Amino acid sequence: MGTPSSQRHQNFVNRKIQGSLLWRLAGYWLVYSLLLWHALFLWHLIDFGKTIAVQNGPTLSFLDLYVEFCKENARLAICAMAIFPLFFWDGLRLTHRIAGPLQRFRDALEKLTHGEAVAPLTLRRDDLLVEYQHAFNRYLLFLEQDHKSRAGLPRSTRAECETALEPTTNPLIKEVESIRAEIHQVASDAPTDS
């Protein structure tokens, strides 16, 4: 997993995470734009009502007033639509900084569950979740040390036990061997019933 390249080569690293975040950002942009548009229209409607009350001017239908407002403020709608791709692209880049590290953590965990070795993770300079990288790498180090200690435990324990018991077991082993030899001798000297 080593050192990552400075840029990701895919727009979508994880469609589920990035897709849901981008849909939500697009929804927020749409709600914000519609609320702003209609708040401005309401302001325009109030000003128009004041003008009619003061000047006794001509009245317009609600639809005519809305069409007039749209004509006067079309540039605002164009600006809102023009900024949306920038907003969306920046949101996509932000989701890369989250989804990319999550994807790498997931891949590393998959390898661990299959018993494969995993090198410590190194996230990109501008990625988020760096604190999780440090925690994950500490956990990998713990697993490696734990695995080494468990792998060496039976051999070292067996050797330690044999060394500690050697003064006691050597005389016992010699006595068992002498008893076995005597039994073998007695068995060979015994008459056979043939």
mmCIF file of C-alpha atoms in Angstrom:
data_model
loop_
_atom_site.group_PDB
_atom_site.id
_atom_site.type_symbol
_atom_site.label_atom_id
_atom_site.label_comp_id
_atom_site.label_asym_id
_atom_site.label_seq_id
_atom_site.Cartn_x
_atom_site.Cartn_y
_atom_site.Cartn_z
ATOM 1 C CA MET A 1 0.000 0.000 0.000
ATOM 2 C CA GLY A 2 3.083 2.222 0.316
ATOM 3 C CA THR A 3 3.266 5.796 -0.840
ATOM 4 C CA PRO A 4 0.288 7.033 -2.841
ATOM 5 C CA SER A 5 0.596 9.077 -5.990
ATOM 6 C CA SER A 6 -0.256 12.747 -5.612
ATOM 7 C CA GLN A 7 -3.492 12.520 -7.607
ATOM 8 C CA ARG A 8 -6.187 9.920 -7.916
ATOM 9 C CA HIS A 9 -6.812 8.689 -11.423
ATOM 10 C CA GLN A 10 -10.550 8.127 -11.042
ATOM 11 C CA ASN A 11 -13.311 10.650 -10.492
ATOM 12 C CA PHE A 12 -15.319 8.253 -8.376
ATOM 13 C CA VAL A 13 -13.328 6.136 -5.949
ATOM 14 C CA ASN A 14 -16.438 4.902 -4.150
ATOM 15 C CA ARG A 15 -19.741 5.604 -5.899
ATOM 16 C CA LYS A 16 -21.867 4.904 -2.837
ATOM 17 C CA ILE A 17 -20.118 7.408 -0.565
ATOM 18 C CA GLN A 18 -19.319 10.038 -3.163
ATOM 19 C CA GLY A 19 -22.625 9.691 -4.994
ATOM 20 C CA SER A 20 -24.709 10.203 -1.867
ATOM 21 C CA LEU A 21 -22.626 13.200 -0.778
ATOM 22 C CA LEU A 22 -22.782 14.810 -4.225
ATOM 23 C CA TRP A 23 -26.537 14.273 -4.517
ATOM 24 C CA ARG A 24 -26.933 15.894 -1.115
ATOM 25 C CA LEU A 25 -24.733 18.854 -2.112
ATOM 26 C CA ALA A 26 -26.718 19.274 -5.343
ATOM 27 C CA GLY A 27 -29.939 19.179 -3.333
ATOM 28 C CA TYR A 28 -28.640 21.820 -0.923
ATOM 29 C CA TRP A 29 -27.602 24.031 -3.843
ATOM 30 C CA LEU A 30 -31.042 23.664 -5.445
ATOM 31 C CA VAL A 31 -32.928 24.390 -2.206
ATOM 32 C CA TYR A 32 -30.679 27.376 -1.457
ATOM 33 C CA SER A 33 -31.097 28.792 -4.970
ATOM 34 C CA LEU A 34 -34.875 28.352 -4.962
ATOM 35 C CA LEU A 35 -35.226 29.853 -1.490
ATOM 36 C CA LEU A 36 -33.027 32.809 -2.412
ATOM 37 C CA TRP A 37 -34.910 33.339 -5.685
ATOM 38 C CA HIS A 38 -38.306 33.289 -4.023
ATOM 39 C CA ALA A 39 -37.162 35.371 -1.045
ATOM 40 C CA LEU A 40 -36.020 38.019 -3.524
ATOM 41 C CA PHE A 41 -39.339 37.733 -5.343
ATOM 42 C CA LEU A 42 -41.182 38.177 -2.049
ATOM 43 C CA TRP A 43 -39.096 41.278 -1.374
ATOM 44 C CA HIS A 44 -39.929 42.520 -4.870
ATOM 45 C CA LEU A 45 -43.624 41.805 -4.242
ATOM 46 C CA ILE A 46 -43.576 43.793 -1.000
ATOM 47 C CA ASP A 47 -41.840 46.726 -2.715
ATOM 48 C CA PHE A 48 -44.364 46.572 -5.567
ATOM 49 C CA GLY A 49 -47.218 46.591 -3.046
ATOM 50 C CA LYS A 50 -45.759 49.671 -1.333
ATOM 51 C CA THR A 51 -45.384 51.422 -4.689
ATOM 52 C CA ILE A 52 -49.013 50.747 -5.595
ATOM 53 C CA ALA A 53 -50.216 51.922 -2.188
ATOM 54 C CA VAL A 54 -48.245 55.175 -2.337
ATOM 55 C CA GLN A 55 -48.625 56.058 -6.006
ATOM 56 C CA ASN A 56 -51.953 54.424 -6.808
ATOM 57 C CA GLY A 57 -50.223 52.916 -9.847
ATOM 58 C CA PRO A 58 -51.431 50.160 -12.123
ATOM 59 C CA THR A 59 -51.827 46.744 -10.594
ATOM 60 C CA LEU A 60 -50.392 43.633 -12.176
ATOM 61 C CA SER A 61 -51.518 40.062 -11.773
ATOM 62 C CA PHE A 62 -49.345 37.785 -9.666
ATOM 63 C CA LEU A 63 -48.194 35.894 -12.771
ATOM 64 C CA ASP A 64 -47.323 39.126 -14.622
ATOM 65 C CA LEU A 65 -45.418 40.356 -11.584
ATOM 66 C CA TYR A 66 -43.477 37.056 -11.392
ATOM 67 C CA VAL A 67 -42.628 37.182 -15.118
ATOM 68 C CA GLU A 68 -41.429 40.778 -14.713
ATOM 69 C CA PHE A 69 -39.293 39.745 -11.734
ATOM 70 C CA CYS A 70 -37.798 36.864 -13.753
ATOM 71 C CA LYS A 71 -36.896 39.208 -16.611
ATOM 72 C CA GLU A 72 -35.292 41.733 -14.273
ATOM 73 C CA ASN A 73 -33.306 39.137 -12.310
ATOM 74 C CA ALA A 74 -32.421 36.587 -14.980
ATOM 75 C CA ARG A 75 -28.724 37.396 -14.500
ATOM 76 C CA LEU A 76 -28.940 36.199 -10.908
ATOM 77 C CA ALA A 77 -30.363 32.831 -12.039
ATOM 78 C CA ILE A 78 -27.658 32.570 -14.720
ATOM 79 C CA CYS A 79 -24.953 33.238 -12.101
ATOM 80 C CA ALA A 80 -26.440 30.604 -9.785
ATOM 81 C CA MET A 81 -26.474 28.052 -12.604
ATOM 82 C CA ALA A 82 -22.974 29.039 -13.733
ATOM 83 C CA ILE A 83 -21.518 28.496 -10.277
ATOM 84 C CA PHE A 84 -23.126 25.058 -9.875
ATOM 85 C CA PRO A 85 -20.450 23.141 -11.872
ATOM 86 C CA LEU A 86 -17.721 24.751 -9.730
ATOM 87 C CA PHE A 87 -19.666 23.881 -6.592
ATOM 88 C CA PHE A 88 -20.151 20.313 -7.837
ATOM 89 C CA TRP A 89 -16.487 19.877 -8.862
ATOM 90 C CA ASP A 90 -15.244 21.152 -5.505
ATOM 91 C CA GLY A 91 -17.677 18.790 -3.783
ATOM 92 C CA LEU A 92 -16.308 15.922 -5.865
ATOM 93 C CA ARG A 93 -12.750 16.804 -4.866
ATOM 94 C CA LEU A 94 -13.788 16.995 -1.215
ATOM 95 C CA THR A 95 -15.417 13.573 -1.398
ATOM 96 C CA HIS A 96 -12.167 12.199 -2.866
ATOM 97 C CA ARG A 97 -10.408 13.303 0.301
ATOM 98 C CA ILE A 98 -12.845 11.201 2.336
ATOM 99 C CA ALA A 99 -13.751 8.273 0.085
ATOM 100 C CA GLY A 100 -10.172 7.626 -1.057
ATOM 101 C CA PRO A 101 -8.827 6.930 2.444
ATOM 102 C CA LEU A 102 -11.931 4.915 3.334
ATOM 103 C CA GLN A 103 -11.401 2.767 0.241
ATOM 104 C CA ARG A 104 -7.772 2.163 1.188
ATOM 105 C CA PHE A 105 -8.742 1.221 4.760
ATOM 106 C CA ARG A 106 -11.369 -1.180 3.399
ATOM 107 C CA ASP A 107 -8.892 -2.806 1.001
ATOM 108 C CA ALA A 108 -6.334 -3.212 3.808
ATOM 109 C CA LEU A 109 -8.941 -4.769 6.110
ATOM 110 C CA GLU A 110 -9.955 -7.184 3.348
ATOM 111 C CA LYS A 111 -6.322 -8.268 3.007
ATOM 112 C CA LEU A 112 -6.018 -8.716 6.768
ATOM 113 C CA THR A 113 -9.126 -10.898 6.909
ATOM 114 C CA HIS A 114 -7.616 -13.125 4.209
ATOM 115 C CA GLY A 115 -4.384 -13.458 6.197
ATOM 116 C CA GLU A 116 -2.323 -11.334 3.815
ATOM 117 C CA ALA A 117 0.388 -8.966 4.997
ATOM 118 C CA VAL A 118 -0.493 -5.278 4.901
ATOM 119 C CA ALA A 119 2.069 -2.491 4.750
ATOM 120 C CA PRO A 120 1.399 0.647 6.810
ATOM 121 C CA LEU A 121 -0.912 3.056 4.999
ATOM 122 C CA THR A 122 0.284 6.421 3.758
ATOM 123 C CA LEU A 123 -2.464 8.817 2.754
ATOM 124 C CA ARG A 124 -2.072 11.712 0.356
ATOM 125 C CA ARG A 125 -0.997 15.063 1.723
ATOM 126 C CA ASP A 126 -4.442 16.676 1.410
ATOM 127 C CA ASP A 127 -6.530 13.627 2.370
ATOM 128 C CA LEU A 128 -8.789 13.762 5.366
ATOM 129 C CA LEU A 129 -8.879 11.008 8.015
ATOM 130 C CA VAL A 130 -5.127 11.222 8.689
ATOM 131 C CA GLU A 131 -5.744 10.603 12.403
ATOM 132 C CA TYR A 132 -7.319 7.270 11.430
ATOM 133 C CA GLN A 133 -4.247 6.473 9.345
ATOM 134 C CA HIS A 134 -2.041 6.839 12.419
ATOM 135 C CA ALA A 135 -4.392 4.718 14.529
ATOM 136 C CA PHE A 136 -4.632 2.073 11.793
ATOM 137 C CA ASN A 137 -0.853 1.912 11.402
ATOM 138 C CA ARG A 138 -0.439 1.546 15.186
ATOM 139 C CA TYR A 139 -2.933 -1.316 15.055
ATOM 140 C CA LEU A 140 -0.987 -2.966 12.207
ATOM 141 C CA LEU A 141 2.187 -2.700 14.300
ATOM 142 C CA PHE A 142 0.366 -4.235 17.280
ATOM 143 C CA LEU A 143 -0.902 -7.103 15.106
ATOM 144 C CA GLU A 144 2.578 -7.732 13.740
ATOM 145 C CA GLN A 145 4.152 -7.784 17.210
ATOM 146 C CA ASP A 146 1.350 -9.954 18.573
ATOM 147 C CA HIS A 147 1.713 -12.374 15.665
ATOM 148 C CA LYS A 148 5.472 -12.607 16.185
ATOM 149 C CA SER A 149 5.095 -13.204 19.908
ATOM 150 C CA ARG A 150 2.445 -15.882 19.355
ATOM 151 C CA ALA A 151 4.432 -17.577 16.605
ATOM 152 C CA GLY A 152 7.535 -17.790 18.778
ATOM 153 C CA LEU A 153 5.739 -18.774 21.981
ATOM 154 C CA PRO A 154 5.351 -22.559 21.556
ATOM 155 C CA ARG A 155 8.949 -23.149 20.478
ATOM 156 C CA SER A 156 10.482 -20.955 23.144
ATOM 157 C CA THR A 157 8.153 -22.314 25.821
ATOM 158 C CA ARG A 158 8.955 -25.920 24.864
ATOM 159 C CA ALA A 159 12.691 -25.214 24.922
ATOM 160 C CA GLU A 160 12.437 -23.417 28.262
ATOM 161 C CA CYS A 161 10.459 -26.306 29.771
ATOM 162 C CA GLU A 162 12.925 -28.916 28.507
ATOM 163 C CA THR A 163 15.852 -26.922 29.854
ATOM 164 C CA ALA A 164 14.184 -26.390 33.230
ATOM 165 C CA LEU A 165 13.140 -30.050 33.580
ATOM 166 C CA GLU A 166 16.389 -31.569 32.274
ATOM 167 C CA PRO A 167 17.975 -32.192 35.705
ATOM 168 C CA THR A 168 14.809 -33.983 36.831
ATOM 169 C CA THR A 169 13.962 -35.828 33.639
ATOM 170 C CA ASN A 170 17.419 -37.175 32.786
ATOM 171 C CA PRO A 171 17.587 -39.570 35.776
ATOM 172 C CA LEU A 172 13.969 -40.598 35.185
ATOM 173 C CA ILE A 173 14.610 -41.286 31.511
ATOM 174 C CA LYS A 174 17.680 -43.370 32.410
ATOM 175 C CA GLU A 175 15.658 -45.372 34.932
ATOM 176 C CA VAL A 176 12.810 -45.925 32.445
ATOM 177 C CA GLU A 177 15.338 -47.126 29.865
ATOM 178 C CA SER A 178 16.917 -49.536 32.369
ATOM 179 C CA ILE A 179 13.472 -50.898 33.342
ATOM 180 C CA ARG A 180 12.625 -51.310 29.662
ATOM 181 C CA ALA A 181 15.914 -53.174 29.108
ATOM 182 C CA GLU A 182 15.215 -55.455 32.092
ATOM 183 C CA ILE A 183 11.697 -56.178 30.799
ATOM 184 C CA HIS A 184 13.128 -56.945 27.393
ATOM 185 C CA GLN A 185 15.752 -59.217 29.007
ATOM 186 C CA VAL A 186 13.160 -61.013 31.110
ATOM 187 C CA ALA A 187 10.908 -61.429 28.096
ATOM 188 C CA SER A 188 13.711 -62.888 26.014
ATOM 189 C CA ASP A 189 14.837 -65.264 28.839
ATOM 190 C CA ALA A 190 11.328 -66.531 29.525
ATOM 191 C CA PRO A 191 10.489 -69.953 28.147
ATOM 192 C CA THR A 192 8.135 -69.910 25.226
ATOM 193 C CA ASP A 193 5.252 -72.328 24.966
ATOM 194 C CA SER A 194 5.713 -73.906 21.636
#
